CSV table of C-alpha atoms and ligand atoms in Angstrom, one decimal:
chain,number,residue,atom,x,y,z
A,1,MET,CA,43.8,-79.2,32.7
A,2,PHE,CA,46.6,-78.8,35.4
A,3,GLU,CA,49.4,-81.0,36.3
A,4,SER,CA,51.5,-80.0,39.4
A,5,GLY,CA,55.1,-80.5,40.6
A,6,THR,CA,58.0,-77.8,41.1
A,7,ILE,CA,56.7,-77.0,37.2
A,8,ALA,CA,53.2,-76.9,37.1
A,9,THR,CA,51.6,-77.0,33.5
A,10,LEU,CA,48.3,-75.3,32.7
A,11,THR,CA,46.6,-76.7,29.4
A,12,ILE,CA,43.6,-74.5,27.9
A,13,ASN,CA,41.9,-77.4,26.7
A,14,ARG,CA,38.9,-77.0,24.4
A,15,PRO,CA,41.0,-78.1,20.7
A,16,LYS,CA,37.4,-78.1,18.8
A,17,ALA,CA,36.9,-74.3,19.3
A,18,LEU,CA,40.9,-73.6,19.0
A,19,ASN,CA,41.0,-73.2,23.0
A,20,ALA,CA,38.5,-70.1,22.5
A,21,LEU,CA,37.7,-68.4,26.2
A,22,ASN,CA,34.4,-68.6,27.4
A,23,ARG,CA,33.1,-68.0,30.6
A,24,ALA,CA,33.2,-71.4,31.7
A,25,VAL,CA,36.8,-71.8,30.3
A,26,LEU,CA,38.0,-68.2,32.5
A,27,GLU,CA,36.4,-69.7,35.5
A,28,GLU,CA,38.0,-72.8,35.5
A,29,ILE,CA,41.6,-71.0,35.1
A,30,ALA,CA,40.5,-68.9,37.8
A,31,ARG,CA,39.8,-71.7,40.0
A,32,VAL,CA,43.2,-73.4,38.9
A,33,LEU,CA,45.4,-69.9,39.4
A,34,ARG,CA,43.9,-70.3,42.9
A,35,ASP,CA,45.3,-73.7,43.6
A,36,VAL,CA,48.6,-72.7,41.9
A,37,ARG,CA,49.0,-69.5,44.1
A,38,HIS,CA,48.6,-72.0,47.4
A,39,ASP,CA,50.7,-74.8,46.5
A,40,SER,CA,54.2,-73.8,47.9
A,41,ALA,CA,55.6,-76.9,45.6
A,42,VAL,CA,54.9,-74.8,42.7
A,43,ARG,CA,57.7,-72.8,41.4
A,44,VAL,CA,56.9,-72.2,37.6
A,45,LEU,CA,54.0,-72.1,35.8
A,46,ILE,CA,53.7,-72.8,32.1
A,47,VAL,CA,50.6,-72.3,30.2
A,48,THR,CA,49.7,-73.7,27.1
A,49,GLY,CA,47.0,-74.7,24.5
A,50,ALA,CA,45.6,-78.3,23.9
A,51,GLY,CA,46.1,-79.5,20.3
A,52,ASP,CA,48.8,-78.2,17.6
A,53,ARG,CA,46.9,-75.5,16.3
A,54,ALA,CA,46.1,-73.0,18.8
A,55,PHE,CA,47.2,-71.7,22.2
A,56,VAL,CA,44.1,-69.6,22.2
A,57,ALA,CA,42.3,-68.3,19.4
A,58,GLY,CA,40.9,-65.3,21.5
A,59,ALA,CA,37.3,-65.0,23.4
A,60,ASP,CA,34.5,-67.2,22.2
A,61,ILE,CA,33.1,-65.2,19.5
A,62,ALA,CA,29.9,-67.3,19.3
A,63,ALA,CA,29.1,-66.6,23.1
A,64,MET,CA,29.8,-62.9,22.7
A,65,ALA,CA,27.6,-62.5,19.8
A,66,GLY,CA,24.5,-62.1,21.7
A,67,MET,CA,25.8,-60.3,24.7
A,68,SER,CA,24.2,-57.0,25.9
A,69,THR,CA,26.0,-54.1,26.9
A,70,VAL,CA,26.1,-55.2,30.5
A,71,GLU,CA,26.8,-58.8,29.7
A,72,GLY,CA,29.6,-57.5,27.7
A,73,LEU,CA,31.2,-55.6,30.6
A,74,GLU,CA,30.7,-58.4,33.0
A,75,PHE,CA,32.8,-60.6,30.3
A,76,THR,CA,35.6,-58.0,30.1
A,77,ARG,CA,35.8,-58.0,33.9
A,78,LEU,CA,36.2,-61.6,34.0
A,79,GLY,CA,38.5,-61.5,31.8
A,80,HIS,CA,40.5,-58.7,33.3
A,81,ARG,CA,40.1,-60.6,36.8
A,82,VAL,CA,41.7,-63.8,35.4
A,83,MET,CA,44.7,-61.5,33.4
A,84,ASN,CA,45.4,-59.9,36.5
A,85,THR,CA,45.4,-63.0,38.3
A,86,PHE,CA,48.2,-64.4,36.3
A,87,GLU,CA,50.0,-61.3,36.6
A,88,ASP,CA,49.7,-61.1,40.2
A,89,LEU,CA,50.7,-64.7,40.8
A,90,PRO,CA,54.1,-64.3,42.9
A,91,ILE,CA,56.2,-67.3,40.6
A,92,PRO,CA,57.0,-67.0,37.3
A,93,VAL,CA,54.7,-67.8,34.5
A,94,ILE,CA,55.5,-69.0,31.2
A,95,ALA,CA,53.1,-69.4,28.0
A,96,ALA,CA,54.2,-71.6,25.7
A,97,VAL,CA,52.4,-70.5,22.6
A,98,ASN,CA,52.0,-73.4,19.9
A,99,GLY,CA,49.7,-72.0,17.5
A,100,PHE,CA,47.1,-69.1,17.1
A,101,ALA,CA,47.4,-66.4,19.6
A,102,LEU,CA,44.6,-64.0,19.2
A,103,GLY,CA,42.7,-61.7,20.5
A,104,GLY,CA,42.2,-62.9,24.2
A,105,GLY,CA,44.9,-65.2,23.4
A,106,LEU,CA,47.5,-63.0,22.9
A,107,GLU,CA,46.1,-61.0,25.9
A,108,LEU,CA,46.9,-64.1,27.8
A,109,ALA,CA,50.3,-64.4,27.0
A,110,LEU,CA,51.0,-60.8,27.5
A,111,ALA,CA,49.8,-61.4,31.2
A,112,CYS,CA,52.3,-64.2,31.7
A,113,ASP,CA,56.2,-63.1,32.4
A,114,LEU,CA,57.8,-64.7,29.4
A,115,ILE,CA,56.5,-66.4,26.1
A,116,VAL,CA,58.4,-69.0,24.2
A,117,ALA,CA,56.9,-69.1,20.6
A,118,SER,CA,56.7,-72.3,18.4
A,119,GLU,CA,58.2,-71.3,14.6
A,120,LYS,CA,54.1,-72.0,14.1
A,121,ALA,CA,52.7,-69.5,15.9
A,122,ARG,CA,50.5,-66.6,14.7
A,123,PHE,CA,49.7,-63.6,17.1
A,124,GLY,CA,47.4,-60.6,16.6
A,125,GLN,CA,44.6,-58.6,17.9
A,126,PRO,CA,41.8,-58.9,15.1
A,127,GLU,CA,39.3,-57.6,17.3
A,128,ILE,CA,38.5,-54.5,15.0
A,129,ASN,CA,37.4,-57.2,12.2
A,130,LEU,CA,34.5,-58.0,14.6
A,131,GLY,CA,33.4,-54.3,15.7
A,132,ILE,CA,35.1,-54.5,19.2
A,133,ILE,CA,38.5,-53.6,20.6
A,134,PRO,CA,41.0,-55.8,22.8
A,135,GLY,CA,39.0,-56.3,25.9
A,136,PHE,CA,41.5,-58.4,28.1
A,137,GLY,CA,44.3,-56.1,28.9
A,138,GLY,CA,45.6,-56.0,25.1
A,139,THR,CA,45.3,-51.7,24.6
A,140,GLN,CA,47.4,-51.5,27.6
A,141,ARG,CA,49.9,-54.6,27.8
A,142,LEU,CA,50.5,-54.7,24.3
A,143,PRO,CA,51.8,-51.1,24.0
A,144,HIS,CA,53.9,-51.4,26.9
A,145,ARG,CA,55.7,-54.7,25.6
A,146,ILE,CA,56.2,-53.9,21.9
A,147,GLY,CA,55.8,-50.0,21.8
A,148,HIS,CA,53.0,-47.6,21.2
A,149,GLY,CA,53.7,-47.6,17.6
A,150,ARG,CA,53.6,-50.8,16.5
A,151,ALA,CA,50.6,-51.8,19.0
A,152,ARG,CA,48.5,-49.0,17.3
A,153,GLU,CA,48.9,-50.5,13.8
A,154,LEU,CA,48.3,-54.3,15.0
A,155,ILE,CA,45.2,-52.9,16.9
A,156,MET,CA,43.6,-50.5,13.9
A,157,THR,CA,44.5,-53.4,11.3
A,158,GLY,CA,44.0,-56.4,13.5
A,159,GLU,CA,46.6,-57.8,11.2
A,160,MET,CA,48.5,-61.2,12.3
A,161,PHE,CA,52.1,-61.5,12.8
A,162,ASP,CA,54.6,-64.1,12.9
A,163,ALA,CA,57.1,-65.8,15.4
A,164,PRO,CA,60.2,-64.1,14.1
A,165,SER,CA,58.3,-60.7,14.1
A,166,ALA,CA,57.2,-61.3,17.9
A,167,LEU,CA,60.9,-62.2,18.2
A,168,ALA,CA,62.3,-59.4,16.6
A,169,TRP,CA,59.8,-56.8,18.9
A,170,GLY,CA,60.8,-58.3,22.1
A,171,LEU,CA,57.1,-60.1,22.6
A,172,VAL,CA,58.3,-63.2,22.8
A,173,SER,CA,61.9,-64.6,24.4
A,174,ARG,CA,62.8,-67.6,22.1
A,175,VAL,CA,61.4,-69.2,18.8
A,176,VAL,CA,61.6,-72.8,18.8
A,177,ALA,CA,60.6,-76.0,16.5
A,178,PRO,CA,57.1,-76.9,17.0
A,179,ASP,CA,58.1,-80.4,18.2
A,180,GLN,CA,60.2,-79.0,20.6
A,181,LEU,CA,58.1,-76.0,22.3
A,182,ILE,CA,57.3,-77.8,25.3
A,183,ALA,CA,60.8,-79.6,26.1
A,184,GLU,CA,62.3,-76.0,25.3
A,185,THR,CA,60.1,-74.4,27.4
A,186,ARG,CA,60.4,-76.7,30.5
A,187,LYS,CA,64.1,-76.2,29.9
A,188,LEU,CA,63.8,-73.0,30.4
A,189,ALA,CA,61.3,-73.3,33.3
A,190,GLU,CA,64.1,-75.8,34.9
A,191,LYS,CA,66.5,-73.0,34.7
A,192,ILE,CA,64.2,-70.4,36.7
A,193,ALA,CA,63.2,-73.1,39.1
A,194,SER,CA,66.8,-73.9,39.9
A,195,LYS,CA,67.0,-70.5,41.5
A,196,SER,CA,65.9,-69.1,44.9
A,197,GLY,CA,62.0,-69.3,44.8
A,198,PHE,CA,62.2,-66.4,47.4
A,199,THR,CA,64.5,-64.1,45.3
A,200,LEU,CA,62.6,-65.0,42.2
A,201,ARG,CA,59.4,-63.4,43.7
A,202,GLN,CA,61.2,-60.4,44.7
A,203,ALA,CA,62.7,-59.8,41.2
A,204,LYS,CA,59.0,-60.6,39.7
A,205,ALA,CA,57.5,-58.1,42.1
A,206,THR,CA,60.1,-55.4,41.3
A,207,LEU,CA,59.9,-56.0,37.4
A,208,ARG,CA,56.0,-56.0,37.7
A,209,ALA,CA,56.7,-52.2,39.1
A,210,ALA,CA,58.6,-51.0,36.1
A,211,ALA,CA,55.3,-51.7,34.4
A,212,THR,CA,53.0,-50.2,37.3
A,213,MET,CA,54.6,-47.4,38.5
A,214,GLU,CA,56.0,-44.0,38.0
A,215,GLU,CA,60.2,-44.6,37.5
A,216,ASP,CA,60.9,-42.8,41.0
A,217,ALA,CA,58.2,-45.1,42.6
A,218,GLY,CA,59.7,-48.1,41.1
A,219,LEU,CA,63.3,-47.0,41.8
A,220,ARG,CA,62.4,-46.6,45.4
A,221,PHE,CA,60.4,-50.2,45.4
A,222,GLU,CA,63.5,-51.7,44.3
A,223,GLN,CA,65.8,-50.2,47.0
A,224,ASN,CA,63.2,-51.6,49.3
A,225,ALA,CA,63.2,-55.0,47.7
A,226,PHE,CA,66.9,-55.6,47.5
A,227,GLY,CA,67.2,-54.2,51.2
A,228,ALA,CA,64.6,-56.6,52.4
A,229,LEU,CA,66.4,-59.4,50.7
A,230,PHE,CA,69.3,-59.1,53.6
A,231,GLY,CA,68.4,-61.3,56.1
A,232,SER,CA,66.8,-63.9,53.9
A,233,ALA,CA,68.4,-67.5,54.4
A,234,ASP,CA,69.0,-67.3,50.5
A,235,GLN,CA,70.9,-63.9,50.2
A,236,ALA,CA,73.1,-65.5,53.0
A,237,GLU,CA,73.4,-69.0,51.3
A,238,GLY,CA,74.2,-67.2,48.1
A,239,MET,CA,77.0,-65.5,49.1
A,240,LYS,CA,78.2,-67.8,51.3
A,241,ALA,CA,78.4,-70.6,48.4
A,242,PHE,CA,80.4,-67.7,46.1
A,243,VAL,CA,82.9,-67.4,48.7
A,244,GLU,CA,83.1,-71.2,49.6
A,245,LYS,CA,83.6,-71.7,45.8
A,246,ARG,CA,80.5,-74.3,45.7
A,247,ALA,CA,77.1,-74.2,44.6
A,248,PRO,CA,74.1,-72.6,46.7
A,249,GLN,CA,71.7,-74.9,48.3
A,250,TRP,CA,68.6,-72.7,47.8
A,251,ARG,CA,66.0,-72.9,51.0
A,252,HIS,CA,63.5,-70.6,49.1
A,253,ARG,CA,62.9,-68.4,52.2
B,1,HXC,C1,34.8,-69.3,18.7
B,1,HXC,C2,36.4,-70.0,17.2
B,1,HXC,C3,37.2,-69.0,17.8
B,1,HXC,C4,36.9,-68.0,18.8
B,1,HXC,C5,38.1,-70.5,16.4
B,1,HXC,N1,37.0,-70.8,16.6
B,1,HXC,N2,38.2,-69.1,17.0
B,1,HXC,N3,35.1,-70.3,18.3
B,1,HXC,N4,35.6,-68.0,19.4
B,1,HXC,N5,37.6,-66.6,18.7
B,1,HXC,C6,36.1,-72.1,16.4
B,1,HXC,C7,35.8,-71.7,14.7
B,1,HXC,O1,34.5,-71.4,14.7
B,1,HXC,C8,35.8,-73.1,14.3
B,1,HXC,O2,34.7,-74.1,15.0
B,1,HXC,C9,36.9,-73.8,14.6
B,1,HXC,O3,37.1,-73.1,16.2
B,1,HXC,C10,38.1,-73.8,13.9
B,1,HXC,O4,38.2,-72.9,13.1
B,1,HXC,P1,38.3,-72.7,11.8
B,1,HXC,O5,37.9,-70.8,11.6
B,1,HXC,O6,37.5,-73.6,11.3
B,1,HXC,O7,39.9,-72.7,11.3
B,1,HXC,P2,40.6,-72.2,10.4
B,1,HXC,O8,40.0,-71.8,9.1
B,1,HXC,O9,42.1,-72.7,10.4
B,1,HXC,O10,40.9,-70.4,10.8
B,1,HXC,C11,41.6,-70.1,12.3
B,1,HXC,C12,41.8,-68.7,12.5
B,1,HXC,C13,40.1,-68.3,12.7
B,1,HXC,C14,42.2,-68.0,11.7
B,1,HXC,C15,42.0,-68.7,13.9
B,1,HXC,O11,39.4,-69.6,13.6
B,1,HXC,C16,39.6,-67.3,13.2
B,1,HXC,O12,39.8,-65.9,12.8
B,1,HXC,N6,39.1,-67.2,14.6
B,1,HXC,C17,38.8,-65.9,15.4
B,1,HXC,C18,40.1,-65.3,15.5
B,1,HXC,C19,39.4,-63.9,16.6
B,1,HXC,O13,38.6,-62.9,15.6
B,1,HXC,N7,40.0,-63.8,17.7
B,1,HXC,C20,39.7,-62.7,18.7
B,1,HXC,C21,38.2,-62.8,19.3
B,1,HXC,S1,37.8,-61.5,20.1
B,1,HXC,P3,33.7,-75.0,13.9
B,1,HXC,O14,32.8,-75.4,14.8
B,1,HXC,O15,32.9,-74.6,12.8
B,1,HXC,O16,34.8,-76.2,13.7
B,1,HXC,C22,38.5,-61.4,21.6
B,1,HXC,C23,38.0,-60.3,22.7
B,1,HXC,C24,38.9,-60.6,23.9
B,1,HXC,O17,39.3,-62.3,21.8
B,1,HXC,C25,38.0,-59.6,24.6
B,1,HXC,C26,37.2,-59.9,25.1
B,1,HXC,C27,36.0,-59.1,26.2
């Protein structure tokens, strides 16, 4: 389910199975993300789950139960492609976690730039209880986000954790009342969307470099991205507006 506009919302809509991700859902998400990428009107994407119980309760266990080695490999590859596509979107992506974000659901949230959680949210990588390990990127993105020690314990025990813990560990940016989740996430999205879309792209690209590059390469990447902003319409406008003591009128380029 996809609503477009300056702030677009992608809703994983399979509430009867707590929005579990099967192949069809993953392929549909990939198709929607292609549309988002090519829709220049969209400046922030919100991702959430349908219903009030789950963001995404993981990959579809019933669908995975009968998979062969080759099918399991293809499934993890499909999931990785989708998570990478989220991460590679040039615009900021915010996960609004309304309930369970388990296994592939936590991995999906980890592929987003920011996470806003309802007080009812429950997170975890319970794969160990199914005889598997996280397979949509969690073994890498979780330690990057919350540190190796905590990630190891969570992946090795499969234990769930709540929203206050997620906040304390830096996984989520804010925790809000369940009935305020979408409104508060939209407020955050609107604040971000009020900035220059062009500058935000550079900010996102350099922040991504912090996770994917060695520090000296990342620092050089920042210098190049910073330098490239000089000459953009919005760098000129942002600084001119400051000097003229007025609000900038962004042109997003
Ligand atoms: C398929 C799922 C599902 C899942 C829930 N359901 N999670 N179906 N895959 N991951 C279905 C249930 O079978 C049930 O369907 C309905 O959703 C409601 O769930 P209940 O279990 O009845 O609800 P409740 O008792 O409240 O328990 C909620 C829950 C539990 C704690 C979230 O559903 C649960 O433990 N789910 C599995 C969580 C998990 O292990 N996720 C990681 C999956 S592995 P029916 O038809 O009975 O009503 C993974 C790997 C990623 O994500 C990488 C792959 C390559």
